[in-house]
Amino acid sequence: MRNLVSLGLVLISITGCKPQKSPPPTKPELEGAKPSSDVQALSTLGKSVFDAFITGEISHLKPYTLWGVPPKKLYAGMRHVYVVDARVTLARIQAVPLTNRTVAHTNELQKLESFLANPNKEFERMKDALNNQMASLRRQHEAVFLRYSGNEGPDWGKPAPNIVVRSSIHLATPLPEAAVDVLFAYDGQSYQLQLNNCVKLPKHGWVLGADLEFVDLQAQANAEKEWSEDFPAAQVRAGDENKQLLVNFTGSDWSAASISFHKKILNSNTFMNYAKNRYVLLRVDFPRNRPQSVNQRLANQILARKYNVKDFPAILILESNGTEIQRVSDYNGTDPAQFIRILSNYKK
């Protein structure tokens, strides 16, 4: 998630550039080599967030989050981020030959130059939006605590966590990013606390940004078993069981929207409990890195052409004979319960 870096540019209406490519991740640590200071700091952060999580008290999490950074430090750090990002963007646009520049380029240059001419003044009017975003981050973290560790969650005791820093640490950005996974077991079950967006605030260090997620690994594995990739077999099963087909056209290893939708909605217990007596679940995948047989790839291409699917994710409800009866296109930003209502409210 890079909206924390781009927030300043969005707020001063800088739009129209092509998306920047993500910088290459840092090289993985060599076996036996001493972990880098960033890996050590991220490991410590993961342990601290986990220790706060098992208490169920959001106040214990505050010192390790971006929203918990004292305002003076937060403003100084983010002002630095905005300035650096603006300079980089300015240099990138200036490198475009004059003959190739568009009106959008010209407008962006003017806004960037205006921002950089007096960044302190410009930043003052960004503070309200920044504060709103920090409040949103806190609400997201609180929701995870309340559901899985607060009064509604189990008493986790003090399990020993295994902290894994993902290898893709992006340091060559104004606001460096990384992700940490915390694996632990309780009562014979395995769980994962995902810190999907850790950021390194200038002159402060690594903290948890957005997207704290709790994963029941056994439930996730069980949910995955319900998804077939064999269309003819799924049709036969749907006919035999008097069910409909729910087909998820997806880019499972590259489409951020597909990955988030599958993980947060389609694989949720709420959705799976609703779907099990109604649908045979079929995944039509177009991966870029995950291995896939030639026959499967060709079969999926045929299905995408047949049903005119061009964007992912796309959710289709089919009769067992393949007749399309519903196409869901307004699920962005929904939760599992809202998505179920979309499906339930459909009128033939």
Coordinates of C-alpha atoms in Angstrom, one line a residue:
M1 CA 0.0 0.0 0.0
R2 CA 1.6 3.2 -1.2
N3 CA -1.1 5.7 -0.5
L4 CA 0.7 7.1 2.5
V5 CA 3.5 8.2 0.2
S6 CA 1.2 9.6 -2.4
L7 CA -1.2 11.3 0.0
G8 CA 0.6 14.6 -0.2
L9 CA 0.6 14.6 -4.0
V10 CA -3.1 13.6 -4.1
L11 CA -3.9 16.4 -1.8
I12 CA -2.3 19.0 -4.1
S13 CA -4.1 17.5 -7.0
I14 CA -1.1 16.0 -8.8
T15 CA -2.6 13.5 -11.2
G16 CA -2.1 11.9 -14.6
C17 CA 1.4 10.4 -14.4
K18 CA 1.8 6.8 -15.2
P19 CA 2.0 4.6 -12.1
Q20 CA 5.6 4.3 -10.8
K21 CA 7.1 0.9 -10.9
S22 CA 7.8 -0.6 -7.5
P23 CA 11.5 -0.4 -6.7
P24 CA 13.3 -3.7 -6.5
P25 CA 13.2 -5.4 -3.1
T26 CA 16.2 -5.7 -1.0
K27 CA 18.3 -8.9 -1.5
P28 CA 17.3 -11.7 0.9
E29 CA 19.7 -12.3 3.8
L30 CA 22.3 -14.9 3.0
E31 CA 22.0 -18.1 5.1
G32 CA 24.1 -17.7 8.2
A33 CA 24.6 -14.0 7.7
K34 CA 23.7 -11.5 10.4
P35 CA 20.3 -10.0 9.7
S36 CA 20.4 -6.3 8.6
S37 CA 19.3 -3.6 11.0
D38 CA 16.0 -3.2 9.1
V39 CA 15.2 -7.0 9.4
Q40 CA 16.1 -6.9 13.1
A41 CA 13.9 -3.8 13.6
L42 CA 11.0 -5.4 11.7
S43 CA 11.3 -8.6 13.8
T44 CA 11.1 -6.5 16.9
L45 CA 8.1 -4.7 15.6
G46 CA 6.4 -7.9 14.8
K47 CA 6.9 -9.3 18.3
S48 CA 5.7 -6.0 19.8
V49 CA 2.6 -5.9 17.7
F50 CA 1.9 -9.5 18.6
D51 CA 2.4 -8.9 22.3
A52 CA -0.1 -6.1 22.1
F53 CA -2.5 -8.2 20.1
I54 CA -2.8 -11.0 22.7
T55 CA -3.7 -8.4 25.4
G56 CA -6.7 -7.3 23.4
E57 CA -5.9 -3.7 24.4
I58 CA -5.6 -1.2 21.5
S59 CA -3.7 1.2 23.8
H60 CA -0.9 -1.4 23.9
L61 CA -0.6 -1.3 20.1
K62 CA -0.4 2.5 19.8
P63 CA 3.4 2.9 20.3
Y64 CA 4.1 0.6 17.4
T65 CA 1.8 2.2 14.8
L66 CA 1.9 5.2 12.4
W67 CA -1.3 6.6 14.0
G68 CA 0.4 6.4 17.4
V69 CA 3.4 8.5 16.4
P70 CA 3.3 11.8 18.3
P71 CA 1.9 14.5 16.0
K72 CA 5.0 16.6 15.9
K73 CA 7.1 13.7 14.8
L74 CA 4.4 12.4 12.4
Y75 CA 4.1 15.8 10.7
A76 CA 7.9 16.3 10.4
G77 CA 8.3 12.8 8.9
M78 CA 5.5 13.0 6.5
R79 CA 6.4 16.5 5.4
H80 CA 9.8 15.1 4.5
V81 CA 8.2 12.2 2.6
Y82 CA 6.0 14.5 0.6
V83 CA 8.9 16.8 -0.3
V84 CA 11.1 13.9 -1.4
D85 CA 8.3 12.3 -3.4
A86 CA 7.5 15.7 -5.1
R87 CA 11.2 16.2 -6.1
V88 CA 11.4 12.7 -7.5
T89 CA 8.2 13.1 -9.5
L90 CA 9.3 16.6 -10.7
A91 CA 12.6 15.2 -12.0
R92 CA 10.8 12.3 -13.7
I93 CA 8.5 14.7 -15.6
Q94 CA 11.3 17.1 -16.5
A95 CA 13.1 14.1 -18.1
V96 CA 10.2 13.8 -20.5
P97 CA 11.2 15.5 -23.8
L98 CA 9.3 18.7 -24.4
T99 CA 7.9 17.3 -27.6
N100 CA 6.3 14.4 -25.7
R101 CA 4.8 16.3 -22.8
T102 CA 1.1 16.6 -22.5
V103 CA -1.1 19.2 -20.9
A104 CA -1.3 16.9 -17.9
H105 CA 2.5 17.0 -17.6
T106 CA 2.5 20.8 -17.8
N107 CA -0.2 21.1 -15.1
E108 CA 1.6 18.7 -12.8
L109 CA 4.9 20.5 -13.2
Q110 CA 3.2 23.8 -12.1
K111 CA 1.6 22.2 -9.1
L112 CA 4.8 20.4 -8.1
E113 CA 6.8 23.6 -8.4
S114 CA 4.3 25.5 -6.4
F115 CA 4.4 22.9 -3.7
L116 CA 8.1 22.8 -3.5
A117 CA 8.4 26.6 -3.5
N118 CA 6.7 26.6 -0.1
P119 CA 6.3 23.1 1.3
N120 CA 5.7 24.2 4.9
K121 CA 2.8 26.3 3.9
E122 CA 1.4 23.6 1.6
F123 CA 1.7 20.9 4.2
E124 CA -0.4 22.9 6.7
R125 CA -3.4 22.4 4.6
M126 CA -2.7 18.7 4.2
K127 CA -2.7 18.0 8.0
D128 CA -6.5 17.5 8.2
A129 CA -6.5 14.8 5.5
L130 CA -3.4 13.2 7.1
N131 CA -5.2 13.2 10.5
N132 CA -8.3 11.6 8.9
Q133 CA -6.1 8.9 7.4
M134 CA -4.5 8.2 10.8
A135 CA -7.9 7.9 12.3
S136 CA -8.9 5.4 9.6
L137 CA -5.8 3.3 10.3
R138 CA -6.6 3.2 14.0
R139 CA -10.2 2.1 13.2
Q140 CA -8.9 -0.7 11.0
H141 CA -6.6 -1.9 13.7
E142 CA -9.3 -1.6 16.4
A143 CA -11.6 -3.8 14.3
V144 CA -9.1 -6.6 14.2
F145 CA -8.5 -6.3 17.9
L146 CA -12.2 -6.3 18.8
R147 CA -13.0 -9.3 16.6
Y148 CA -10.1 -11.5 17.3
S149 CA -8.5 -10.5 20.6
G150 CA -10.8 -8.2 22.6
N151 CA -13.8 -9.2 24.7
E152 CA -15.1 -11.1 21.7
G153 CA -11.9 -13.0 21.1
P154 CA -10.3 -15.9 22.9
D155 CA -7.9 -15.6 25.8
W156 CA -4.7 -16.3 23.8
G157 CA -2.5 -16.8 26.9
K158 CA 1.1 -16.3 25.9
P159 CA 1.9 -18.4 22.8
A160 CA 5.4 -18.3 21.4
P161 CA 5.3 -16.5 18.0
N162 CA 7.5 -17.2 15.0
I163 CA 8.3 -13.9 13.3
V164 CA 8.9 -13.9 9.6
V165 CA 10.0 -10.7 7.8
R166 CA 9.0 -11.0 4.1
S167 CA 11.9 -10.7 1.7
S168 CA 10.4 -7.8 -0.3
I169 CA 11.6 -4.9 1.8
H170 CA 11.3 -1.7 -0.3
L171 CA 13.9 0.8 0.9
A172 CA 14.4 3.0 -2.2
T173 CA 11.2 5.0 -1.7
P174 CA 10.5 8.2 0.3
L175 CA 8.6 6.0 2.8
P176 CA 10.2 2.6 2.9
E177 CA 7.8 -0.4 3.2
A178 CA 8.0 -4.0 4.3
A179 CA 5.7 -6.7 5.6
V180 CA 5.9 -9.1 8.6
D181 CA 4.1 -12.3 9.3
V182 CA 3.6 -13.6 12.9
L183 CA 2.8 -17.3 13.1
F184 CA 1.5 -18.8 16.3
A185 CA -0.4 -21.8 17.6
Y186 CA -3.2 -22.0 20.2
D187 CA -5.3 -25.0 21.3
G188 CA -3.9 -27.2 18.5
Q189 CA -4.8 -24.6 15.8
S190 CA -2.4 -22.4 13.7
Y191 CA -2.9 -18.7 13.1
Q192 CA -1.2 -15.8 11.4
L193 CA -1.1 -12.2 12.2
Q194 CA -0.1 -10.3 9.0
L195 CA 1.5 -6.9 9.2
N196 CA 1.0 -6.2 5.5
N197 CA 2.1 -2.6 5.5
C198 CA 5.0 -1.6 7.8
V199 CA 6.6 1.8 7.0
K200 CA 9.8 3.4 8.1
L201 CA 9.0 7.0 9.1
P202 CA 12.0 9.3 8.7
K203 CA 13.8 10.0 12.0
H204 CA 11.4 7.6 13.8
G205 CA 11.8 4.1 12.5
W206 CA 9.6 1.2 11.5
V207 CA 6.0 1.2 12.6
L208 CA 2.8 -0.6 11.5
G209 CA 0.9 1.3 8.8
A210 CA -2.3 0.0 7.2
D211 CA -3.7 -3.5 6.8
L212 CA -3.3 -5.5 9.9
E213 CA -4.9 -8.9 9.3
F214 CA -5.7 -12.0 11.4
V215 CA -5.8 -15.4 9.5
D216 CA -7.1 -18.7 10.7
L217 CA -4.7 -20.9 8.7
Q218 CA -6.8 -24.1 9.0
A219 CA -10.0 -22.3 8.0
Q220 CA -8.2 -20.8 5.1
A221 CA -6.9 -24.2 4.0
N222 CA -10.4 -25.7 4.3
A223 CA -11.9 -22.8 2.2
E224 CA -9.3 -23.2 -0.5
K225 CA -10.3 -26.9 -0.9
E226 CA -13.8 -25.8 -1.9
W227 CA -12.6 -24.0 -5.0
S228 CA -12.5 -26.1 -8.2
E229 CA -10.7 -25.2 -11.4
D230 CA -12.4 -27.8 -13.6
F231 CA -15.4 -26.2 -15.3
P232 CA -17.0 -29.4 -16.8
A233 CA -16.6 -31.2 -13.5
A234 CA -18.1 -28.3 -11.6
Q235 CA -21.1 -28.2 -14.0
V236 CA -21.7 -31.9 -13.4
R237 CA -21.5 -31.4 -9.6
A238 CA -23.8 -28.4 -9.7
G239 CA -26.4 -30.4 -11.7
D240 CA -26.2 -33.4 -9.3
E241 CA -26.5 -31.2 -6.2
N242 CA -29.1 -28.8 -7.6
K243 CA -26.8 -25.8 -7.1
Q244 CA -25.6 -22.9 -9.2
L245 CA -22.0 -22.1 -10.1
L246 CA -20.3 -19.1 -8.6
V247 CA -17.3 -18.4 -10.9
N248 CA -14.4 -16.1 -9.8
F249 CA -12.4 -14.8 -12.7
T250 CA -9.2 -13.8 -11.1
G251 CA -5.5 -12.9 -11.4
S252 CA -4.5 -14.7 -8.2
D253 CA -0.9 -13.7 -7.9
W254 CA -0.8 -10.2 -9.5
S255 CA -4.1 -8.5 -9.3
A256 CA -4.3 -6.6 -6.0
A257 CA -8.1 -6.3 -6.2
S258 CA -8.4 -10.1 -6.9
I259 CA -6.1 -11.1 -4.1
S260 CA -7.9 -8.8 -1.6
F261 CA -11.4 -9.9 -2.7
H262 CA -10.6 -13.6 -2.5
K263 CA -8.9 -13.4 0.8
K264 CA -11.2 -11.0 2.6
I265 CA -14.5 -12.0 1.2
L266 CA -14.6 -15.2 -0.8
N267 CA -12.5 -17.2 1.7
S268 CA -14.2 -15.7 4.7
N269 CA -16.1 -18.0 7.1
T270 CA -19.2 -15.8 6.6
F271 CA -19.2 -16.2 2.9
M272 CA -18.3 -19.9 2.9
N273 CA -21.1 -20.7 5.3
Y274 CA -23.5 -18.9 3.0
A275 CA -22.2 -20.5 -0.2
K276 CA -21.9 -24.1 0.8
N277 CA -25.5 -25.0 0.2
R278 CA -26.0 -22.7 -2.7
Y279 CA -23.0 -22.8 -5.0
V280 CA -20.3 -24.9 -6.5
L281 CA -17.3 -22.6 -6.4
L282 CA -15.1 -22.3 -9.5
R283 CA -11.9 -20.3 -9.9
V284 CA -10.9 -19.2 -13.4
D285 CA -7.4 -18.0 -12.9
F286 CA -4.9 -16.1 -15.0
P287 CA -1.7 -16.2 -13.0
R288 CA 1.5 -14.6 -14.0
N289 CA 3.9 -16.5 -11.8
R290 CA 2.0 -19.5 -10.4
P291 CA 2.5 -22.7 -12.4
Q292 CA -0.5 -23.5 -14.6
S293 CA -0.8 -26.3 -17.2
V294 CA -1.2 -25.3 -20.9
N295 CA -4.6 -27.0 -21.1
Q296 CA -5.9 -25.2 -18.0
R297 CA -4.7 -21.8 -19.4
L298 CA -6.4 -22.4 -22.7
A299 CA -9.6 -23.6 -21.1
N300 CA -9.7 -20.4 -18.9
Q301 CA -9.1 -18.2 -22.0
I302 CA -12.0 -19.8 -23.7
L303 CA -14.2 -19.1 -20.7
A304 CA -13.1 -15.5 -20.5
R305 CA -14.0 -15.0 -24.2
K306 CA -17.3 -16.9 -23.9
Y307 CA -18.4 -14.7 -21.0
N308 CA -16.7 -11.5 -22.2
V309 CA -14.6 -11.1 -19.0
K310 CA -11.9 -8.5 -19.4
D311 CA -11.3 -7.2 -15.9
F312 CA -10.5 -9.0 -12.6
P313 CA -12.0 -9.9 -10.3
A314 CA -15.3 -10.7 -12.1
I315 CA -17.9 -12.8 -10.3
L316 CA -20.5 -14.7 -12.4
I317 CA -23.4 -16.8 -11.2
L318 CA -24.3 -19.5 -13.7
E319 CA -26.8 -22.3 -14.0
S320 CA -25.3 -25.8 -14.2
N321 CA -25.8 -25.7 -18.0
G322 CA -23.5 -22.6 -18.2
T323 CA -26.2 -20.0 -18.6
E324 CA -25.3 -16.7 -17.0
I325 CA -27.9 -15.4 -14.6
Q326 CA -26.0 -12.8 -12.6
R327 CA -22.8 -10.7 -12.9
V328 CA -21.6 -8.9 -9.8
S329 CA -19.7 -5.7 -10.5
D330 CA -20.4 -3.5 -7.5
Y331 CA -18.6 -5.3 -4.7
N332 CA -15.6 -3.0 -4.3
G333 CA -15.2 -1.9 -0.7
T334 CA -17.8 -4.4 0.5
D335 CA -17.4 -6.8 3.4
P336 CA -18.6 -10.5 3.3
A337 CA -22.1 -9.6 4.7
Q338 CA -22.6 -6.9 2.1
F339 CA -21.5 -9.1 -0.7
I340 CA -23.9 -11.8 0.4
R341 CA -26.7 -9.2 0.4
I342 CA -25.8 -8.3 -3.2
L343 CA -26.1 -12.0 -4.2
S344 CA -29.3 -12.5 -2.2
N345 CA -31.1 -9.4 -3.5
Y346 CA -30.7 -10.4 -7.2
K347 CA -34.0 -10.9 -8.9
K348 CA -34.2 -13.1 -11.9

